[in-house]
PDB file of C-alpha atoms in Angstrom:
ATOM      1  CA  MET A  14       0.030  -0.036   0.006  1.00 49.00           C
ATOM      2  CA  GLY A  15       2.929   2.317   0.646  1.00 53.00           C
ATOM      3  CA  SER A  16       4.206   1.886  -2.908  1.00 54.00           C
ATOM      4  CA  LEU A  17       0.758   3.040  -4.115  1.00 55.00           C
ATOM      5  CA  ARG A  18       0.901   6.219  -2.170  1.00 59.00           C
ATOM      6  CA  ASN A  19       4.550   6.961  -2.489  1.00 62.00           C
ATOM      7  CA  PRO A  20       5.886   5.532  -5.851  1.00 60.00           C
ATOM      8  CA  ILE A  21       9.368   3.836  -5.598  1.00 63.00           C
ATOM      9  CA  GLY A  22      11.662   3.976  -8.464  1.00 63.00           C
ATOM     10  CA  PRO A  23      14.655   5.730  -9.909  1.00 69.00           C
ATOM     11  CA  LEU A  24      12.599   8.568 -11.404  1.00 70.00           C
ATOM     12  CA  PRO A  25      10.940  11.383  -9.427  1.00 74.00           C
ATOM     13  CA  SER A  26       7.536  10.598  -7.992  1.00 73.00           C
ATOM     14  CA  SER A  27       5.728  13.195 -10.005  1.00 76.00           C
ATOM     15  CA  ILE A  28       6.536  11.318 -13.132  1.00 80.00           C
ATOM     16  CA  TYR A  29       4.886   8.059 -11.617  1.00 74.00           C
ATOM     17  CA  TRP A  30       1.641  10.031 -10.637  1.00 74.00           C
ATOM     18  CA  ARG A  31       1.287  11.522 -14.157  1.00 81.00           C
ATOM     19  CA  ARG A  32       1.544   7.930 -15.524  1.00 81.00           C
ATOM     20  CA  ARG A  33      -1.076   6.854 -13.123  1.00 81.00           C
ATOM     21  CA  ALA A  34      -3.329   9.777 -14.133  1.00 83.00           C
ATOM     22  CA  VAL A  35      -3.045   8.880 -17.876  1.00 83.00           C
ATOM     23  CA  ALA A  36      -3.706   5.294 -17.324  1.00 86.00           C
ATOM     24  CA  ALA A  37      -6.713   6.124 -15.180  1.00 85.00           C
ATOM     25  CA  SER A  38      -7.953   8.458 -17.742  1.00 85.00           C
ATOM     26  CA  LEU A  39      -7.706   5.898 -20.449  1.00 86.00           C
ATOM     27  CA  ILE A  40      -9.465   3.245 -18.347  1.00 91.00           C
ATOM     28  CA  ALA A  41     -12.289   5.807 -17.685  1.00 87.00           C
ATOM     29  CA  LEU A  42     -12.577   6.677 -21.440  1.00 86.00           C
ATOM     30  CA  LEU A  43     -12.608   2.960 -22.338  1.00 87.00           C
ATOM     31  CA  ALA A  44     -15.453   2.317 -19.925  1.00 87.00           C
ATOM     32  CA  MET A  45     -17.478   5.259 -21.215  1.00 87.00           C
ATOM     33  CA  LEU A  46     -17.070   3.897 -24.806  1.00 86.00           C
ATOM     34  CA  ILE A  47     -18.279   0.545 -23.535  1.00 89.00           C
ATOM     35  CA  VAL A  48     -21.319   1.885 -21.757  1.00 84.00           C
ATOM     36  CA  TRP A  49     -22.246   4.354 -24.752  1.00 83.00           C
ATOM     37  CA  THR A  50     -22.067   1.383 -27.158  1.00 84.00           C
ATOM     38  CA  VAL A  51     -24.222  -0.933 -25.139  1.00 83.00           C
ATOM     39  CA  SER A  52     -26.739   1.722 -24.546  1.00 81.00           C
ATOM     40  CA  SER A  53     -26.920   2.863 -28.198  1.00 74.00           C
ATOM     41  CA  GLY A  54     -27.369  -0.713 -29.581  1.00 65.00           C
ATOM     42  CA  GLY A  55     -30.060  -1.469 -26.978  1.00 55.00           C
ATOM     43  CA  GLY A  56     -31.820   1.767 -27.863  1.00 51.00           C
ATOM     44  CA  ASN A  57     -31.875   1.254 -31.567  1.00 51.00           C
ATOM     45  CA  GLY A  58     -33.169  -2.295 -31.149  1.00 48.00           C
ATOM     46  CA  GLY A  59     -35.924  -1.086 -28.937  1.00 47.00           C
ATOM     47  CA  LYS A  60     -36.813   1.591 -31.396  1.00 47.00           C
ATOM     48  CA  GLY A  61     -36.833  -0.832 -34.308  1.00 45.00           C
ATOM     49  CA  ASP A  62     -39.210  -3.196 -32.378  1.00 47.00           C
ATOM     50  CA  GLY A  63     -41.474  -0.213 -31.622  1.00 44.00           C
ATOM     51  CA  ASP A  64     -41.617   0.802 -35.146  1.00 45.00           C
ATOM     52  CA  SER A  65     -42.579  -2.683 -36.216  1.00 43.00           C
ATOM     53  CA  ALA A  66     -45.237  -3.004 -33.602  1.00 44.00           C
ATOM     54  CA  ASN A  67     -46.612   0.331 -34.623  1.00 49.00           C
ATOM     55  CA  GLY A  68     -46.804  -0.795 -38.211  1.00 46.00           C
ATOM     56  CA  SER A  69     -44.428   1.834 -39.538  1.00 49.00           C
ATOM     57  CA  THR A  70     -42.384  -0.689 -41.466  1.00 50.00           C
ATOM     58  CA  PRO A  71     -43.445  -0.378 -45.105  1.00 49.00           C
ATOM     59  CA  ALA A  72     -45.729  -3.270 -46.188  1.00 49.00           C
ATOM     60  CA  ARG A  73     -44.558  -5.465 -48.973  1.00 53.00           C
ATOM     61  CA  THR A  74     -46.161  -4.781 -52.253  1.00 48.00           C
ATOM     62  CA  ILE A  75     -47.930  -7.568 -54.268  1.00 48.00           C
ATOM     63  CA  THR A  76     -47.366  -7.421 -57.996  1.00 48.00           C
ATOM     64  CA  PRO A  77     -50.572  -8.555 -59.897  1.00 48.00           C
ATOM     65  CA  GLY A  78     -50.274 -11.508 -62.112  1.00 48.00           C
ATOM     66  CA  PRO A  79     -51.254 -11.376 -65.932  1.00 47.00           C
ATOM     67  CA  SER A  80     -54.691 -10.333 -66.614  1.00 44.00           C
ATOM     68  CA  GLN A  81     -57.170 -13.147 -67.361  1.00 45.00           C
ATOM     69  CA  SER A  82     -59.790 -10.774 -68.912  1.00 42.00           C
ATOM     70  CA  GLY A  83     -58.789 -11.630 -72.482  1.00 40.00           C
ATOM     71  CA  THR A  84     -58.853  -9.548 -75.586  1.00 37.00           C
ATOM     72  CA  ALA A  85     -62.046  -7.533 -76.470  1.00 37.00           C
ATOM     73  CA  ILE A  86     -63.619  -8.513 -79.715  1.00 35.00           C
ATOM     74  CA  SER A  87     -63.988  -5.164 -81.759  1.00 35.00           C
ATOM     75  CA  GLU A  88     -65.380  -6.923 -84.937  1.00 35.00           C
ATOM     76  CA  GLN A  89     -68.682  -8.449 -85.520  1.00 36.00           C
ATOM     77  CA  PRO A  90     -68.773 -12.229 -86.393  1.00 36.00           C
ATOM     78  CA  GLY A  91     -67.477 -12.636 -89.916  1.00 34.00           C
ATOM     79  CA  GLY A  92     -64.693 -10.319 -89.604  1.00 35.00           C
ATOM     80  CA  ARG A  93     -66.307  -7.192 -91.078  1.00 35.00           C
ATOM     81  CA  ASP A  94     -68.747  -4.513 -90.138  1.00 35.00           C
ATOM     82  CA  GLU A  95     -72.272  -5.657 -91.098  1.00 35.00           C
ATOM     83  CA  SER A  96     -74.202  -2.792 -89.637  1.00 36.00           C
ATOM     84  CA  GLY A  97     -73.765  -0.112 -92.320  1.00 44.00           C
ATOM     85  CA  GLU A  98     -73.987   2.508 -89.849  1.00 51.00           C
ATOM     86  CA  THR A  99     -70.902   4.662 -88.628  1.00 50.00           C
ATOM     87  CA  GLY A 100     -70.364   7.503 -86.363  1.00 49.00           C
ATOM     88  CA  GLY A 101     -72.106   8.330 -82.996  1.00 47.00           C
ATOM     89  CA  SER A 102     -75.214   6.847 -81.493  1.00 42.00           C
ATOM     90  CA  ASP A 103     -78.488   8.531 -80.979  1.00 45.00           C
ATOM     91  CA  GLY A 104     -78.908   7.029 -77.566  1.00 42.00           C
ATOM     92  CA  THR A 105     -81.130   4.177 -78.387  1.00 43.00           C
ATOM     93  CA  GLY A 106     -78.143   1.649 -78.844  1.00 41.00           C
ATOM     94  CA  ASP A 107     -76.829   0.217 -81.938  1.00 41.00           C
ATOM     95  CA  GLY A 108     -78.153  -3.237 -81.310  1.00 38.00           C
ATOM     96  CA  GLY A 109     -81.451  -2.498 -79.932  1.00 39.00           C
ATOM     97  CA  GLY A 110     -84.654  -1.878 -81.671  1.00 41.00           C
ATOM     98  CA  THR A 111     -87.024   1.208 -81.155  1.00 42.00           C
ATOM     99  CA  GLY A 112     -90.732   1.461 -81.635  1.00 40.00           C
ATOM    100  CA  ASP A 113     -90.001   2.805 -85.006  1.00 45.00           C
ATOM    101  CA  SER A 114     -88.352  -0.466 -86.146  1.00 40.00           C
ATOM    102  CA  ALA A 115     -91.442  -2.565 -86.212  1.00 38.00           C
ATOM    103  CA  GLY A 116     -91.294  -2.737 -89.801  1.00 38.00           C
ATOM    104  CA  GLY A 117     -87.864  -4.351 -89.732  1.00 39.00           C
ATOM    105  CA  ASP A 118     -85.393  -4.337 -92.539  1.00 39.00           C
ATOM    106  CA  GLY A 119     -86.990  -3.976 -95.801  1.00 38.00           C
ATOM    107  CA  GLY A 120     -84.875  -6.505 -97.528  1.00 38.00           C
ATOM    108  CA  ALA A 121     -84.518  -6.092-101.447  1.00 37.00           C
ATOM    109  CA  THR A 122     -87.175  -4.657-103.561  1.00 37.00           C
ATOM    110  CA  ALA A 123     -86.737  -5.842-107.146  1.00 37.00           C
ATOM    111  CA  GLY A 124     -87.710  -3.420-109.853  1.00 40.00           C
ATOM    112  CA  LYS A 125     -89.285  -4.392-113.139  1.00 44.00           C
ATOM    113  CA  ASN A 126     -86.293  -2.973-114.980  1.00 47.00           C
ATOM    114  CA  GLY A 127     -83.850  -4.815-112.901  1.00 45.00           C
ATOM    115  CA  ASP A 128     -82.869  -2.365-110.280  1.00 46.00           C
ATOM    116  CA  THR A 129     -82.637  -3.430-106.637  1.00 42.00           C
ATOM    117  CA  ALA A 130     -83.200  -1.081-103.839  1.00 42.00           C
ATOM    118  CA  ALA A 131     -82.098  -2.805-100.687  1.00 38.00           C
ATOM    119  CA  GLY A 132     -82.309  -1.791 -97.028  1.00 35.00           C
ATOM    120  CA  GLY A 133     -80.674  -3.733 -94.204  1.00 32.00           C
ATOM    121  CA  ALA A 134     -78.596  -6.893 -94.624  1.00 31.00           C
ATOM    122  CA  ALA A 135     -80.081  -7.808 -98.039  1.00 31.00           C
ATOM    123  CA  ASN A 136     -77.588  -5.658 -99.800  1.00 33.00           C
ATOM    124  CA  GLY A 137     -74.544  -7.200 -97.948  1.00 31.00           C
ATOM    125  CA  GLY A 138     -75.117  -5.452 -94.607  1.00 33.00           C
ATOM    126  CA  ALA A 139     -74.645  -1.952 -96.087  1.00 45.00           C
ATOM    127  CA  GLY A 140     -78.162  -0.714 -95.818  1.00 69.00           C
ATOM    128  CA  GLY A 141     -80.031   1.417 -93.212  1.00 82.00           C
ATOM    129  CA  GLN A 142     -82.808   0.143 -91.041  1.00 91.00           C
ATOM    130  CA  GLN A 143     -86.306   0.471 -92.758  1.00 93.00           C
ATOM    131  CA  VAL A 144     -89.102   1.943 -90.713  1.00 93.00           C
ATOM    132  CA  PRO A 145     -92.797   1.908 -91.317  1.00 93.00           C
ATOM    133  CA  ALA A 146     -94.694   4.743 -92.928  1.00 88.00           C
ATOM    134  CA  GLY A 147     -96.278   5.614 -89.655  1.00 87.00           C
ATOM    135  CA  SER A 148     -92.890   5.889 -87.858  1.00 90.00           C
ATOM    136  CA  SER A 149     -92.764   8.597 -85.297  1.00 92.00           C
ATOM    137  CA  LEU A 150     -89.262   9.480 -86.282  1.00 94.00           C
ATOM    138  CA  PRO A 151     -89.047  12.904 -87.740  1.00 95.00           C
ATOM    139  CA  ASP A 152     -88.225  13.491 -91.302  1.00 94.00           C
ATOM    140  CA  CYS A 153     -84.584  14.492 -92.043  1.00 94.00           C
ATOM    141  CA  ALA A 154     -84.527  18.272 -91.951  1.00 91.00           C
ATOM    142  CA  PRO A 155     -83.103  20.008 -95.143  1.00 87.00           C
ATOM    143  CA  GLY A 156     -79.336  20.307 -94.885  1.00 90.00           C
ATOM    144  CA  ALA A 157     -79.127  17.466 -92.242  1.00 93.00           C
ATOM    145  CA  LEU A 158     -77.958  14.957 -95.050  1.00 95.00           C
ATOM    146  CA  LYS A 159     -74.961  14.785 -97.088  1.00 95.00           C
ATOM    147  CA  LEU A 160     -75.131  12.267 -99.876  1.00 96.00           C
ATOM    148  CA  THR A 161     -72.075  10.529-101.633  1.00 96.00           C
ATOM    149  CA  LEU A 162     -72.582   8.419-104.669  1.00 97.00           C
ATOM    150  CA  ARG A 163     -70.240   5.807-105.843  1.00 97.00           C
ATOM    151  CA  SER A 164     -69.955   2.726-108.056  1.00 97.00           C
ATOM    152  CA  ILE A 165     -68.871  -0.401-106.197  1.00 96.00           C
ATOM    153  CA  GLU A 166     -66.476  -1.306-109.072  1.00 97.00           C
ATOM    154  CA  VAL A 167     -64.713   0.900-111.474  1.00 96.00           C
ATOM    155  CA  ALA A 168     -65.316  -1.604-114.377  1.00 97.00           C
ATOM    156  CA  TYR A 169     -67.766  -4.391-114.906  1.00 97.00           C
ATOM    157  CA  GLY A 170     -66.905  -7.437-117.038  1.00 95.00           C
ATOM    158  CA  PRO A 171     -69.541  -8.987-119.375  1.00 92.00           C
ATOM    159  CA  GLY A 172     -72.469 -10.318-117.365  1.00 87.00           C
ATOM    160  CA  GLU A 173     -71.592  -8.431-114.188  1.00 94.00           C
ATOM    161  CA  LYS A 174     -74.411  -6.222-112.879  1.00 95.00           C
ATOM    162  CA  PRO A 175     -73.312  -2.778-111.926  1.00 97.00           C
ATOM    163  CA  ALA A 176     -74.078  -1.876-108.413  1.00 97.00           C
ATOM    164  CA  PHE A 177     -74.200   1.722-106.861  1.00 97.00           C
ATOM    165  CA  GLN A 178     -73.986   2.871-103.438  1.00 96.00           C
ATOM    166  CA  LEU A 179     -75.670   6.113-102.047  1.00 96.00           C
ATOM    167  CA  VAL A 180     -74.113   7.008 -98.615  1.00 96.00           C
ATOM    168  CA  ALA A 181     -76.155   9.219 -96.515  1.00 96.00           C
ATOM    169  CA  SER A 182     -74.428  11.060 -93.401  1.00 95.00           C
ATOM    170  CA  ASN A 183     -76.601  12.664 -90.809  1.00 95.00           C
ATOM    171  CA  SER A 184     -74.677  15.758 -89.428  1.00 93.00           C
ATOM    172  CA  SER A 185     -77.533  16.674 -87.135  1.00 94.00           C
ATOM    173  CA  ALA A 186     -77.991  15.591 -83.485  1.00 95.00           C
ATOM    174  CA  THR A 187     -81.471  14.134 -84.190  1.00 94.00           C
ATOM    175  CA  THR A 188     -81.968  10.602 -85.624  1.00 95.00           C
ATOM    176  CA  CYS A 189     -84.364  11.023 -88.587  1.00 95.00           C
ATOM    177  CA  LYS A 190     -85.779   9.068 -91.545  1.00 95.00           C
ATOM    178  CA  ALA A 191     -85.397   9.770 -95.256  1.00 95.00           C
ATOM    179  CA  ASP A 192     -87.144   8.163 -98.266  1.00 95.00           C
ATOM    180  CA  PHE A 193     -84.820   6.242-100.488  1.00 95.00           C
ATOM    181  CA  GLY A 194     -87.388   4.755-102.853  1.00 94.00           C
ATOM    182  CA  PRO A 195     -86.922   4.599-106.448  1.00 92.00           C
ATOM    183  CA  LYS A 196     -88.790   7.588-107.110  1.00 90.00           C
ATOM    184  CA  ALA A 197     -87.378   9.714-104.276  1.00 93.00           C
ATOM    185  CA  ALA A 198     -83.785   8.861-104.517  1.00 95.00           C
ATOM    186  CA  VAL A 199     -83.609   8.578-108.358  1.00 95.00           C
ATOM    187  CA  LEU A 200     -80.508   7.014-109.995  1.00 97.00           C
ATOM    188  CA  THR A 201     -79.871   7.604-113.650  1.00 96.00           C
ATOM    189  CA  VAL A 202     -77.285   6.078-115.846  1.00 97.00           C
ATOM    190  CA  THR A 203     -76.144   8.061-119.066  1.00 96.00           C
ATOM    191  CA  ASP A 204     -73.762   7.100-121.836  1.00 94.00           C
ATOM    192  CA  ASP A 205     -70.919   9.100-123.154  1.00 91.00           C
ATOM    193  CA  GLU A 206     -73.295  11.013-125.499  1.00 92.00           C
ATOM    194  CA  ASP A 207     -75.172  12.167-122.301  1.00 92.00           C
ATOM    195  CA  ASP A 208     -78.221   9.975-123.364  1.00 93.00           C
ATOM    196  CA  THR A 209     -80.313   8.399-120.599  1.00 94.00           C
ATOM    197  CA  VAL A 210     -79.866   4.640-120.608  1.00 95.00           C
ATOM    198  CA  TRP A 211     -81.547   3.642-117.384  1.00 95.00           C
ATOM    199  CA  SER A 212     -83.386   5.330-114.472  1.00 95.00           C
ATOM    200  CA  SER A 213     -84.679   3.808-111.262  1.00 93.00           C
ATOM    201  CA  LYS A 214     -87.890   5.761-111.580  1.00 93.00           C
ATOM    202  CA  ASP A 215     -88.808   4.174-114.925  1.00 92.00           C
ATOM    203  CA  CYS A 216     -91.471   1.619-114.046  1.00 86.00           C
ATOM    204  CA  PRO A 217     -90.087   0.195-110.855  1.00 86.00           C
ATOM    205  CA  ARG A 218     -91.888  -2.895-109.499  1.00 79.00           C
ATOM    206  CA  ALA A 219     -92.144  -1.343-106.008  1.00 78.00           C
ATOM    207  CA  ALA A 220     -92.684   2.423-106.634  1.00 75.00           C
ATOM    208  CA  GLY A 221     -93.604   3.281-103.070  1.00 85.00           C
ATOM    209  CA  SER A 222     -91.470   4.997-100.314  1.00 89.00           C
ATOM    210  CA  LEU A 223     -88.580   3.230 -98.769  1.00 93.00           C
ATOM    211  CA  LEU A 224     -88.115   5.021 -95.430  1.00 95.00           C
ATOM    212  CA  LEU A 225     -84.714   4.351 -93.950  1.00 96.00           C
ATOM    213  CA  ARG A 226     -83.618   5.347 -90.317  1.00 95.00           C
ATOM    214  CA  VAL A 227     -80.529   7.588 -90.302  1.00 95.00           C
ATOM    215  CA  PRO A 228     -78.917   7.780 -86.858  1.00 95.00           C
ATOM    216  CA  ALA A 229     -77.688  11.121 -85.470  1.00 95.00           C
ATOM    217  CA  GLY A 230     -74.062  11.759 -86.341  1.00 94.00           C
ATOM    218  CA  ALA A 231     -73.779   8.551 -88.488  1.00 95.00           C
ATOM    219  CA  SER A 232     -74.075   7.122 -91.918  1.00 95.00           C
ATOM    220  CA  ILE A 233     -75.997   4.573 -93.753  1.00 96.00           C
ATOM    221  CA  THR A 234     -75.378   3.098 -97.302  1.00 95.00           C
ATOM    222  CA  HIS A 235     -78.205   2.490 -99.801  1.00 95.00           C
ATOM    223  CA  THR A 236     -77.293   0.131-102.662  1.00 94.00           C
ATOM    224  CA  VAL A 237     -78.981  -0.097-106.076  1.00 94.00           C
ATOM    225  CA  GLU A 238     -78.188  -2.683-108.677  1.00 94.00           C
ATOM    226  CA  TRP A 239     -78.600  -2.287-112.412  1.00 94.00           C
ATOM    227  CA  ASP A 240     -79.244  -5.287-114.557  1.00 91.00           C
ATOM    228  CA  ARG A 241     -77.682  -3.678-117.636  1.00 93.00           C
ATOM    229  CA  LYS A 242     -81.172  -3.310-119.417  1.00 92.00           C
ATOM    230  CA  ARG A 243     -82.437  -0.089-120.910  1.00 93.00           C
ATOM    231  CA  SER A 244     -85.513   1.558-119.374  1.00 93.00           C
ATOM    232  CA  ALA A 245     -88.143   3.921-120.450  1.00 92.00           C
ATOM    233  CA  ALA A 246     -90.406   6.314-118.602  1.00 89.00           C
ATOM    234  CA  GLN A 247     -93.973   5.467-117.762  1.00 85.00           C
ATOM    235  CA  CYS A 248     -93.296   1.722-118.379  1.00 86.00           C
ATOM    236  CA  ALA A 249     -93.031   2.386-122.117  1.00 91.00           C
ATOM    237  CA  THR A 250     -91.120  -0.095-124.260  1.00 90.00           C
ATOM    238  CA  PRO A 251     -87.433   0.681-123.940  1.00 87.00           C
ATOM    239  CA  PRO A 252     -85.273   0.973-127.026  1.00 84.00           C
ATOM    240  CA  ALA A 253     -84.146  -2.420-128.670  1.00 81.00           C
ATOM    241  CA  GLY A 254     -80.663  -3.438-128.378  1.00 77.00           C
ATOM    242  CA  ALA A 255     -78.119  -4.445-125.581  1.00 79.00           C
ATOM    243  CA  VAL A 256     -76.093  -1.674-123.779  1.00 91.00           C
ATOM    244  CA  ALA A 257     -72.949  -1.205-125.416  1.00 93.00           C
ATOM    245  CA  PRO A 258     -69.418  -1.364-123.620  1.00 94.00           C
ATOM    246  CA  GLY A 259     -67.986   1.917-122.849  1.00 95.00           C
ATOM    247  CA  THR A 260     -67.901   4.533-120.056  1.00 97.00           C
ATOM    248  CA  TYR A 261     -71.078   5.474-118.312  1.00 97.00           C
ATOM    249  CA  LEU A 262     -72.104   7.977-115.706  1.00 97.00           C
ATOM    250  CA  VAL A 263     -74.451   7.375-112.803  1.00 97.00           C
ATOM    251  CA  GLU A 264     -76.127  10.316-111.196  1.00 97.00           C
ATOM    252  CA  ALA A 265     -78.420  10.644-108.110  1.00 97.00           C
ATOM    253  CA  ALA A 266     -81.244  13.073-107.546  1.00 95.00           C
ATOM    254  CA  PHE A 267     -82.266  13.580-103.939  1.00 94.00           C
ATOM    255  CA  PRO A 268     -84.749  16.184-102.612  1.00 90.00           C
ATOM    256  CA  GLY A 269     -82.853  19.236-101.156  1.00 88.00           C
ATOM    257  CA  VAL A 270     -79.299  17.606-101.602  1.00 91.00           C
ATOM    258  CA  THR A 271     -76.641  18.067-104.358  1.00 91.00           C
ATOM    259  CA  VAL A 272     -75.014  14.706-105.103  1.00 95.00           C
ATOM    260  CA  LEU A 273     -71.854  14.431-107.324  1.00 95.00           C
ATOM    261  CA  PRO A 274     -71.998  11.771-109.956  1.00 96.00           C
ATOM    262  CA  ALA A 275     -69.703   8.779-110.430  1.00 97.00           C
ATOM    263  CA  SER A 276     -68.399   7.158-113.579  1.00 97.00           C
ATOM    264  CA  PHE A 277     -67.779   3.396-114.476  1.00 97.00           C
ATOM    265  CA  ARG A 278     -67.103   1.290-117.437  1.00 97.00           C
ATOM    266  CA  LEU A 279     -68.757  -1.709-119.163  1.00 96.00           C
ATOM    267  CA  GLU A 280     -66.017  -4.002-120.448  1.00 95.00           C
ATOM    268  CA  LYS A 281     -66.048  -5.734-123.835  1.00 89.00           C
ATOM    269  CA  ASP A 282     -66.455  -9.589-124.073  1.00 77.00           C
TER     270      ASP A 282
END
């Protein structure tokens, strides 16, 4: 105990005391580091457990698997649009009928001189829906319809019957009806000398009205077929002789609407 109080050695006692002070300081610093390390580790561990208990740890996200809904079918059966109507809907639905459709599609009406005025699917699915004469649908207002006339083929070989399409587009916001009968929507074929060869109003078998529904903001197509025979007004006997090959012009006359003509050719044998 005396050596601890009074250091014994060849050096002065003050040196030994300084050495003891330095060693004690190092020991105290080491102890403080140990205590801080232990307390810090315990604190973090407790905090982590608390966070887990409080639900602060982000939940794992679940990545959805491949969708099983399949691919939507945008085309009707058969791979082509069979409705003949394009554009917007008038709110009654494209597939549903209305009270005005009691008459159904009119099918094909064969004319005495070979023309075919078709409504609905009878002309290849390009026609509008026929409505009865007493339909509550309003008549298409002047200026509401825009008509385009075209020949289905540019040229027709021997024996082929030319067919013409009259496309009616309704630019108004109201679904309406229009008469496409052979005496209301008159199609006329003239030759290269501007002589009338055939007209849909010349003695048609069904000369009455053909009222077709034209949906708002949509289009319908009315098709007329010509049997390549000449016609004459008021059921008179048409000129003799077959229609010769060459270039012809088909024109359409529709009340209140200007329609541009279309040309086509009848080929030689």
